[in-house]
Amino acid sequence: MRQIYRGRIAPSPTGFLHFGHAMTFWRAQERAREAGGRLVLRIEDLDSDRCRREFADAIINDLHWFGLDWNEGPDIGGPCVPYVQSQRRSRYLESWEKLRVGGFIYPCKCSRKDVAEASLAPHENHVSLGQRHQGAAVFRPPFVSSAAGNPPFLEANRAIDAQENFGEEPLYPGTCRSIPGTIHKAKTSAGTHWRFRVPNGERIEFVDERVGKQSAVAGRDFGDFIVWRRDDVQAYQLAVVVDDAAMRISEVVRGKDLLVSTFRQLLLYHALNLTPPKFFHTQLIVDESGKRLAKRHGALSLRALRERGFAAEELRACYMGKS
């Protein structure tokens, strides 16, 4: 029986939606329509200090103005309610417990500052990220398939260089990885970070549906990562895996700045015995200096562009014509 395509768009309401994310969501809608599938809207509001209800409402309004429609979401309901991450805590806790009992995660007292300072220290066995991955064991998720054609309004098909995204955060030095008894002593999620123990030396591979095969070596290109924060809030990596599996998402369409996150998430799917979706990483929209668009570009939010009199069709045509 043929699986029904299920895509998703997942904005974070920490500000007004910027044009770059809007175009990524437009591509996600196109992929869903091309497959005759369904599109899900999920609000990812884990950052309680920055997320605001008024931003969530504005994002929904601006997305409709931009020409997007979805089949399920917080505004219209659906079979996978709730569609707001802050309302899905029990599901994340259940997965955290599975990871803890399975020995996949461990408590960690290190702050971001600790990790950053450790990364500045000289390492005798440091290996350049530019060197080839040789002699590593290979872990292949079960869904590996041939890549699909590249979208018509993006750059010509080429291999995404995953190395572009490595190094955006320092590798965890393993300070708390081997402290005896910590997993058994810590019974609650609160009060400490919880890190996923990556299989050092294993090569993780997947096929991007836009540009083909991608690979990274665990423990060298990315290290142990946080799945639960010490303030008792689930981290992004765990939340999206749990939600995408629960909502039966068959393909994740997102910007290539999140490509390195795919390797981490594949490990979580494997540890939780969940089937991963396919992935389609779009080319990013950048500013004049070559930096990717972000919420700091207030003038390029959909809300600001609307207020300046632009039409949605005009914005989409302008971008597609230049790409």
mmCIF file of C-alpha atoms in Angstrom:
data_model
loop_
_atom_site.group_PDB
_atom_site.id
_atom_site.type_symbol
_atom_site.label_atom_id
_atom_site.label_comp_id
_atom_site.label_asym_id
_atom_site.label_seq_id
_atom_site.Cartn_x
_atom_site.Cartn_y
_atom_site.Cartn_z
ATOM 1 C CA MET A 1 0.000 0.000 0.000
ATOM 2 C CA ARG A 2 1.393 3.374 -1.042
ATOM 3 C CA GLN A 3 2.227 5.680 1.867
ATOM 4 C CA ILE A 4 0.443 9.013 1.866
ATOM 5 C CA TYR A 5 2.916 11.892 1.671
ATOM 6 C CA ARG A 6 2.884 14.003 4.835
ATOM 7 C CA GLY A 7 4.996 17.155 4.964
ATOM 8 C CA ARG A 8 5.238 19.837 7.612
ATOM 9 C CA ILE A 9 6.105 23.461 8.181
ATOM 10 C CA ALA A 10 7.315 24.265 11.683
ATOM 11 C CA PRO A 11 7.912 27.947 12.475
ATOM 12 C CA SER A 12 9.172 29.165 15.836
ATOM 13 C CA PRO A 13 7.256 32.218 17.152
ATOM 14 C CA THR A 14 10.251 34.149 18.461
ATOM 15 C CA GLY A 15 9.531 37.027 16.071
ATOM 16 C CA PHE A 16 7.893 37.781 12.748
ATOM 17 C CA LEU A 17 8.479 35.227 10.009
ATOM 18 C CA HIS A 18 11.275 36.244 7.656
ATOM 19 C CA PHE A 19 11.288 35.799 3.902
ATOM 20 C CA GLY A 20 13.837 32.988 3.880
ATOM 21 C CA HIS A 21 11.703 30.729 6.032
ATOM 22 C CA ALA A 22 8.608 31.649 4.039
ATOM 23 C CA MET A 23 10.249 30.444 0.816
ATOM 24 C CA THR A 24 11.334 27.207 2.498
ATOM 25 C CA PHE A 25 7.753 26.666 3.633
ATOM 26 C CA TRP A 26 6.552 27.456 0.108
ATOM 27 C CA ARG A 27 8.809 24.706 -1.199
ATOM 28 C CA ALA A 28 7.427 22.326 1.434
ATOM 29 C CA GLN A 29 3.925 23.101 0.232
ATOM 30 C CA GLU A 30 4.957 22.471 -3.367
ATOM 31 C CA ARG A 31 6.454 19.109 -2.433
ATOM 32 C CA ALA A 32 3.242 18.095 -0.654
ATOM 33 C CA ARG A 33 1.060 19.173 -3.575
ATOM 34 C CA GLU A 34 3.279 17.475 -6.143
ATOM 35 C CA ALA A 35 2.888 14.220 -4.190
ATOM 36 C CA GLY A 36 -0.851 14.668 -3.674
ATOM 37 C CA GLY A 37 -0.222 14.635 0.063
ATOM 38 C CA ARG A 38 -0.993 16.586 3.207
ATOM 39 C CA LEU A 39 0.792 19.498 4.874
ATOM 40 C CA VAL A 40 0.969 19.969 8.639
ATOM 41 C CA LEU A 41 1.579 23.236 10.502
ATOM 42 C CA ARG A 42 3.339 22.813 13.855
ATOM 43 C CA ILE A 43 4.317 25.670 16.150
ATOM 44 C CA GLU A 44 7.726 25.071 17.748
ATOM 45 C CA ASP A 45 7.589 27.246 20.852
ATOM 46 C CA LEU A 46 10.129 25.575 23.138
ATOM 47 C CA ASP A 47 11.951 28.837 23.895
ATOM 48 C CA SER A 48 9.543 30.189 26.515
ATOM 49 C CA ASP A 49 11.654 33.319 27.059
ATOM 50 C CA ARG A 50 11.370 34.467 23.441
ATOM 51 C CA CYS A 51 8.236 32.832 22.023
ATOM 52 C CA ARG A 52 5.054 34.898 22.077
ATOM 53 C CA ARG A 53 1.446 34.052 21.252
ATOM 54 C CA GLU A 54 1.154 37.234 19.227
ATOM 55 C CA PHE A 55 4.053 36.097 17.030
ATOM 56 C CA ALA A 56 2.380 32.706 16.483
ATOM 57 C CA ASP A 57 -0.837 34.428 15.441
ATOM 58 C CA ALA A 58 1.088 36.778 13.136
ATOM 59 C CA ILE A 59 2.953 33.859 11.523
ATOM 60 C CA ILE A 60 -0.295 32.063 10.711
ATOM 61 C CA ASN A 61 -1.738 35.261 9.260
ATOM 62 C CA ASP A 62 1.381 36.028 7.215
ATOM 63 C CA LEU A 63 1.641 32.477 5.883
ATOM 64 C CA HIS A 64 -1.922 32.611 4.602
ATOM 65 C CA TRP A 65 -1.173 35.977 2.995
ATOM 66 C CA PHE A 66 1.909 34.472 1.346
ATOM 67 C CA GLY A 67 -0.241 31.753 -0.238
ATOM 68 C CA LEU A 68 0.220 28.809 2.087
ATOM 69 C CA ASP A 69 -2.529 26.486 3.264
ATOM 70 C CA TRP A 70 -2.274 23.382 5.399
ATOM 71 C CA ASN A 71 -4.459 20.401 6.175
ATOM 72 C CA GLU A 72 -3.697 20.135 9.893
ATOM 73 C CA GLY A 73 -2.532 22.628 12.489
ATOM 74 C CA PRO A 74 -3.241 24.468 15.742
ATOM 75 C CA ASP A 75 -5.801 26.709 14.044
ATOM 76 C CA ILE A 76 -7.813 23.956 12.354
ATOM 77 C CA GLY A 77 -7.067 20.801 14.350
ATOM 78 C CA GLY A 78 -6.415 17.337 12.986
ATOM 79 C CA PRO A 79 -5.687 13.743 14.044
ATOM 80 C CA CYS A 80 -2.338 14.541 15.710
ATOM 81 C CA VAL A 81 -3.343 17.273 18.166
ATOM 82 C CA PRO A 82 -1.865 19.216 19.794
ATOM 83 C CA TYR A 83 0.147 20.959 17.089
ATOM 84 C CA VAL A 84 2.012 23.208 19.549
ATOM 85 C CA GLN A 85 5.210 21.825 21.069
ATOM 86 C CA SER A 86 4.722 23.413 24.501
ATOM 87 C CA GLN A 87 1.599 21.259 24.831
ATOM 88 C CA ARG A 88 3.364 17.974 24.035
ATOM 89 C CA ARG A 89 5.657 17.622 27.069
ATOM 90 C CA SER A 90 4.413 14.169 28.154
ATOM 91 C CA ARG A 91 5.464 12.694 24.817
ATOM 92 C CA TYR A 92 8.968 14.106 25.143
ATOM 93 C CA LEU A 93 9.323 12.820 28.710
ATOM 94 C CA GLU A 94 8.349 9.330 27.609
ATOM 95 C CA SER A 95 11.065 9.360 24.949
ATOM 96 C CA TRP A 96 13.605 10.822 27.392
ATOM 97 C CA GLU A 97 12.931 7.913 29.736
ATOM 98 C CA LYS A 98 13.438 5.383 26.919
ATOM 99 C CA LEU A 99 16.769 6.972 26.082
ATOM 100 C CA ARG A 100 17.828 7.044 29.743
ATOM 101 C CA VAL A 101 16.904 3.436 30.416
ATOM 102 C CA GLY A 102 18.575 2.363 27.183
ATOM 103 C CA GLY A 103 21.829 4.076 28.165
ATOM 104 C CA PHE A 104 21.793 6.374 25.151
ATOM 105 C CA ILE A 105 21.978 9.576 27.209
ATOM 106 C CA TYR A 106 23.822 10.731 30.303
ATOM 107 C CA PRO A 107 23.591 13.719 32.703
ATOM 108 C CA CYS A 108 25.971 16.581 32.002
ATOM 109 C CA LYS A 109 26.879 19.556 34.181
ATOM 110 C CA CYS A 110 28.811 21.416 31.476
ATOM 111 C CA SER A 111 27.609 24.828 30.370
ATOM 112 C CA ARG A 112 28.008 26.263 26.883
ATOM 113 C CA LYS A 113 30.891 28.312 28.226
ATOM 114 C CA ASP A 114 32.613 25.169 29.532
ATOM 115 C CA VAL A 115 32.305 23.461 26.159
ATOM 116 C CA ALA A 116 33.477 26.544 24.261
ATOM 117 C CA GLU A 117 36.534 26.961 26.482
ATOM 118 C CA ALA A 118 37.425 23.285 26.148
ATOM 119 C CA SER A 119 37.231 23.566 22.361
ATOM 120 C CA LEU A 120 39.875 26.305 22.407
ATOM 121 C CA ALA A 121 42.412 24.086 24.123
ATOM 122 C CA PRO A 122 44.954 22.328 21.835
ATOM 123 C CA HIS A 123 44.154 18.686 21.038
ATOM 124 C CA GLU A 124 46.928 16.282 20.213
ATOM 125 C CA ASN A 125 44.749 14.122 17.954
ATOM 126 C CA HIS A 126 42.861 16.897 16.223
ATOM 127 C CA VAL A 127 41.788 16.001 12.675
ATOM 128 C CA SER A 128 40.909 18.627 10.125
ATOM 129 C CA LEU A 129 37.270 18.589 9.034
ATOM 130 C CA GLY A 130 38.481 18.832 5.476
ATOM 131 C CA GLN A 131 40.186 15.429 5.606
ATOM 132 C CA ARG A 132 38.412 12.465 4.053
ATOM 133 C CA HIS A 133 36.418 10.067 6.208
ATOM 134 C CA GLN A 134 38.443 6.878 6.137
ATOM 135 C CA GLY A 135 38.377 3.781 8.294
ATOM 136 C CA ALA A 136 35.016 4.582 9.883
ATOM 137 C CA ALA A 137 32.217 2.115 10.476
ATOM 138 C CA VAL A 138 29.099 2.874 8.450
ATOM 139 C CA PHE A 139 25.596 3.264 9.908
ATOM 140 C CA ARG A 140 22.920 3.409 7.184
ATOM 141 C CA PRO A 141 19.308 4.187 8.105
ATOM 142 C CA PRO A 142 16.813 1.873 6.372
ATOM 143 C CA PHE A 143 15.219 4.465 4.091
ATOM 144 C CA VAL A 144 18.228 5.318 1.893
ATOM 145 C CA SER A 145 16.992 5.892 -1.656
ATOM 146 C CA SER A 146 17.971 7.686 -4.829
ATOM 147 C CA ALA A 147 17.809 11.467 -4.845
ATOM 148 C CA ALA A 148 14.948 13.266 -6.556
ATOM 149 C CA GLY A 149 15.327 16.162 -8.967
ATOM 150 C CA ASN A 150 16.248 19.563 -7.671
ATOM 151 C CA PRO A 151 13.502 22.197 -7.414
ATOM 152 C CA PRO A 152 13.065 24.524 -10.389
ATOM 153 C CA PHE A 153 13.782 27.757 -8.559
ATOM 154 C CA LEU A 154 16.899 26.727 -6.688
ATOM 155 C CA GLU A 155 20.480 26.496 -7.825
ATOM 156 C CA ALA A 156 21.560 23.727 -10.181
ATOM 157 C CA ASN A 157 21.872 20.300 -8.625
ATOM 158 C CA ARG A 158 25.104 19.900 -6.696
ATOM 159 C CA ALA A 159 26.253 18.061 -3.623
ATOM 160 C CA ILE A 160 25.644 19.998 -0.450
ATOM 161 C CA ASP A 161 28.926 20.256 1.371
ATOM 162 C CA ALA A 162 27.984 19.078 4.830
ATOM 163 C CA GLN A 163 31.269 20.485 6.086
ATOM 164 C CA GLU A 164 29.816 23.960 5.599
ATOM 165 C CA ASN A 165 27.625 23.331 8.622
ATOM 166 C CA PHE A 166 30.120 21.466 10.801
ATOM 167 C CA GLY A 167 31.953 23.565 13.310
ATOM 168 C CA GLU A 168 29.034 25.919 13.957
ATOM 169 C CA GLU A 169 29.156 24.682 17.528
ATOM 170 C CA PRO A 170 32.175 23.213 19.316
ATOM 171 C CA LEU A 171 32.480 19.462 19.787
ATOM 172 C CA TYR A 172 31.629 18.329 23.282
ATOM 173 C CA PRO A 173 34.914 17.180 24.892
ATOM 174 C CA GLY A 174 33.318 14.274 26.789
ATOM 175 C CA THR A 175 33.822 15.711 30.268
ATOM 176 C CA CYS A 176 30.781 13.971 31.799
ATOM 177 C CA ARG A 177 30.538 11.057 29.387
ATOM 178 C CA SER A 178 32.245 8.458 31.545
ATOM 179 C CA ILE A 179 31.494 9.521 35.123
ATOM 180 C CA PRO A 180 30.561 6.228 36.867
ATOM 181 C CA GLY A 181 26.993 5.751 38.082
ATOM 182 C CA THR A 182 25.602 9.056 36.885
ATOM 183 C CA ILE A 183 22.866 7.540 34.712
ATOM 184 C CA HIS A 184 21.536 5.348 37.518
ATOM 185 C CA LYS A 185 21.696 8.084 40.157
ATOM 186 C CA ALA A 186 19.849 10.674 38.070
ATOM 187 C CA LYS A 187 16.191 9.664 37.907
ATOM 188 C CA THR A 188 14.579 12.925 36.809
ATOM 189 C CA SER A 189 15.056 15.106 33.770
ATOM 190 C CA ALA A 190 15.387 18.363 35.718
ATOM 191 C CA GLY A 191 18.487 19.986 37.173
ATOM 192 C CA THR A 192 21.047 18.840 34.626
ATOM 193 C CA HIS A 193 21.612 18.689 30.907
ATOM 194 C CA TRP A 194 21.152 15.291 29.295
ATOM 195 C CA ARG A 195 23.403 14.502 26.349
ATOM 196 C CA PHE A 196 23.084 11.830 23.689
ATOM 197 C CA ARG A 197 26.116 9.561 23.504
ATOM 198 C CA VAL A 198 27.073 9.469 19.804
ATOM 199 C CA PRO A 199 28.787 6.318 18.477
ATOM 200 C CA ASN A 200 32.279 7.710 18.031
ATOM 201 C CA GLY A 201 33.901 6.712 14.764
ATOM 202 C CA GLU A 202 30.737 5.614 12.984
ATOM 203 C CA ARG A 203 29.853 7.216 9.689
ATOM 204 C CA ILE A 204 26.231 8.311 9.456
ATOM 205 C CA GLU A 205 24.773 8.479 5.961
ATOM 206 C CA PHE A 206 21.541 9.542 4.341
ATOM 207 C CA VAL A 207 20.342 10.538 0.904
ATOM 208 C CA ASP A 208 19.080 14.083 0.569
ATOM 209 C CA GLU A 209 16.126 14.123 -1.817
ATOM 210 C CA ARG A 210 17.470 17.247 -3.531
ATOM 211 C CA VAL A 211 21.168 16.620 -3.966
ATOM 212 C CA GLY A 212 22.022 13.101 -2.976
ATOM 213 C CA LYS A 213 24.219 11.263 -0.512
ATOM 214 C CA GLN A 214 25.454 12.979 2.649
ATOM 215 C CA SER A 215 27.736 11.588 5.341
ATOM 216 C CA ALA A 216 29.398 12.552 8.607
ATOM 217 C CA VAL A 217 31.546 10.808 11.203
ATOM 218 C CA ALA A 218 30.127 10.819 14.725
ATOM 219 C CA GLY A 219 32.522 12.105 17.349
ATOM 220 C CA ARG A 220 34.538 14.036 14.797
ATOM 221 C CA ASP A 221 32.145 16.065 12.677
ATOM 222 C CA PHE A 222 29.641 16.389 15.514
ATOM 223 C CA GLY A 223 29.740 15.313 19.136
ATOM 224 C CA ASP A 224 27.471 14.379 22.016
ATOM 225 C CA PHE A 225 24.477 16.716 21.935
ATOM 226 C CA ILE A 226 21.853 17.893 24.387
ATOM 227 C CA VAL A 227 18.394 16.336 24.263
ATOM 228 C CA TRP A 228 17.105 17.765 27.559
ATOM 229 C CA ARG A 229 18.100 21.033 29.193
ATOM 230 C CA ARG A 230 18.843 21.615 32.858
ATOM 231 C CA ASP A 231 15.828 23.955 33.094
ATOM 232 C CA ASP A 232 13.693 20.836 32.460
ATOM 233 C CA VAL A 233 12.826 21.643 28.865
ATOM 234 C CA GLN A 234 13.292 19.241 25.963
ATOM 235 C CA ALA A 235 15.842 20.314 23.378
ATOM 236 C CA TYR A 236 15.101 20.864 19.700
ATOM 237 C CA GLN A 237 16.732 17.654 18.472
ATOM 238 C CA LEU A 238 14.559 15.385 20.606
ATOM 239 C CA ALA A 239 11.339 17.368 20.167
ATOM 240 C CA VAL A 240 11.370 17.355 16.364
ATOM 241 C CA VAL A 241 12.132 13.632 16.172
ATOM 242 C CA VAL A 242 9.311 12.742 18.571
ATOM 243 C CA ASP A 243 6.855 15.053 16.816
ATOM 244 C CA ASP A 244 7.738 14.105 13.244
ATOM 245 C CA ALA A 245 7.349 10.421 14.128
ATOM 246 C CA ALA A 246 4.069 10.950 16.009
ATOM 247 C CA MET A 247 2.652 13.075 13.185
ATOM 248 C CA ARG A 248 3.770 10.494 10.590
ATOM 249 C CA ILE A 249 5.800 13.018 8.614
ATOM 250 C CA SER A 250 7.168 11.265 5.539
ATOM 251 C CA GLU A 251 9.481 14.056 4.320
ATOM 252 C CA VAL A 252 11.074 16.984 6.118
ATOM 253 C CA VAL A 253 11.720 20.014 3.913
ATOM 254 C CA ARG A 254 13.995 22.604 5.538
ATOM 255 C CA GLY A 255 17.006 24.838 4.937
ATOM 256 C CA LYS A 256 20.448 23.318 4.486
ATOM 257 C CA ASP A 257 21.660 25.129 7.614
ATOM 258 C CA LEU A 258 19.948 22.264 9.479
ATOM 259 C CA LEU A 259 21.729 19.557 7.528
ATOM 260 C CA VAL A 260 24.098 18.647 10.362
ATOM 261 C CA SER A 261 21.073 18.251 12.645
ATOM 262 C CA THR A 262 19.885 15.443 10.387
ATOM 263 C CA PHE A 263 22.797 13.245 11.438
ATOM 264 C CA ARG A 264 21.958 13.777 15.115
ATOM 265 C CA GLN A 265 18.287 13.132 14.523
ATOM 266 C CA LEU A 266 18.953 9.907 12.630
ATOM 267 C CA LEU A 267 20.737 8.592 15.714
ATOM 268 C CA LEU A 268 17.708 9.482 17.835
ATOM 269 C CA TYR A 269 15.345 7.730 15.424
ATOM 270 C CA HIS A 270 17.527 4.632 15.647
ATOM 271 C CA ALA A 271 17.755 4.738 19.466
ATOM 272 C CA LEU A 272 13.978 5.176 19.831
ATOM 273 C CA ASN A 273 13.252 2.483 17.233
ATOM 274 C CA LEU A 274 11.380 4.946 15.030
ATOM 275 C CA THR A 275 11.262 5.121 11.247
ATOM 276 C CA PRO A 276 12.910 8.326 9.987
ATOM 277 C CA PRO A 277 11.379 10.463 7.251
ATOM 278 C CA LYS A 278 13.148 11.452 4.076
ATOM 279 C CA PHE A 279 14.918 14.813 4.029
ATOM 280 C CA PHE A 280 14.989 17.607 1.471
ATOM 281 C CA HIS A 281 17.344 20.494 2.300
ATOM 282 C CA THR A 282 16.742 23.682 0.350
ATOM 283 C CA GLN A 283 19.290 26.263 -0.683
ATOM 284 C CA LEU A 284 19.372 29.220 1.694
ATOM 285 C CA ILE A 285 18.534 32.812 0.866
ATOM 286 C CA VAL A 286 21.366 35.102 1.908
ATOM 287 C CA ASP A 287 21.799 38.827 2.363
ATOM 288 C CA GLU A 288 24.226 41.103 0.487
ATOM 289 C CA SER A 289 27.142 39.937 2.631
ATOM 290 C CA GLY A 290 26.415 36.264 1.967
ATOM 291 C CA LYS A 291 24.979 35.553 5.423
ATOM 292 C CA ARG A 292 21.752 33.582 5.627
ATOM 293 C CA LEU A 293 18.606 35.490 6.446
ATOM 294 C CA ALA A 294 17.467 35.418 10.049
ATOM 295 C CA LYS A 295 15.055 37.278 12.309
ATOM 296 C CA ARG A 296 17.699 39.950 12.780
ATOM 297 C CA HIS A 297 16.784 41.061 9.247
ATOM 298 C CA GLY A 298 13.624 42.783 10.440
ATOM 299 C CA ALA A 299 13.139 44.620 7.151
ATOM 300 C CA LEU A 300 12.816 41.260 5.374
ATOM 301 C CA SER A 301 10.070 39.849 7.562
ATOM 302 C CA LEU A 302 6.846 39.087 5.725
ATOM 303 C CA ARG A 303 5.055 41.532 7.993
ATOM 304 C CA ALA A 304 7.435 44.378 7.078
ATOM 305 C CA LEU A 305 7.294 43.550 3.370
ATOM 306 C CA ARG A 306 3.494 43.506 3.481
ATOM 307 C CA GLU A 307 3.444 46.892 5.179
ATOM 308 C CA ARG A 308 5.718 48.282 2.445
ATOM 309 C CA GLY A 309 3.120 47.333 -0.156
ATOM 310 C CA PHE A 310 4.656 44.224 -1.709
ATOM 311 C CA ALA A 311 2.362 41.508 -3.028
ATOM 312 C CA ALA A 312 3.041 37.872 -2.191
ATOM 313 C CA GLU A 313 3.090 36.904 -5.877
ATOM 314 C CA GLU A 314 5.639 39.652 -6.548
ATOM 315 C CA LEU A 315 7.957 38.422 -3.789
ATOM 316 C CA ARG A 316 7.812 34.812 -4.893
ATOM 317 C CA ALA A 317 8.352 35.717 -8.555
ATOM 318 C CA CYS A 318 11.305 37.965 -7.673
ATOM 319 C CA TYR A 319 13.094 35.223 -5.770
ATOM 320 C CA MET A 320 12.325 32.481 -8.283
ATOM 321 C CA GLY A 321 13.537 34.685 -11.127
ATOM 322 C CA LYS A 322 16.904 35.328 -9.486
ATOM 323 C CA SER A 323 17.594 31.737 -8.481
#
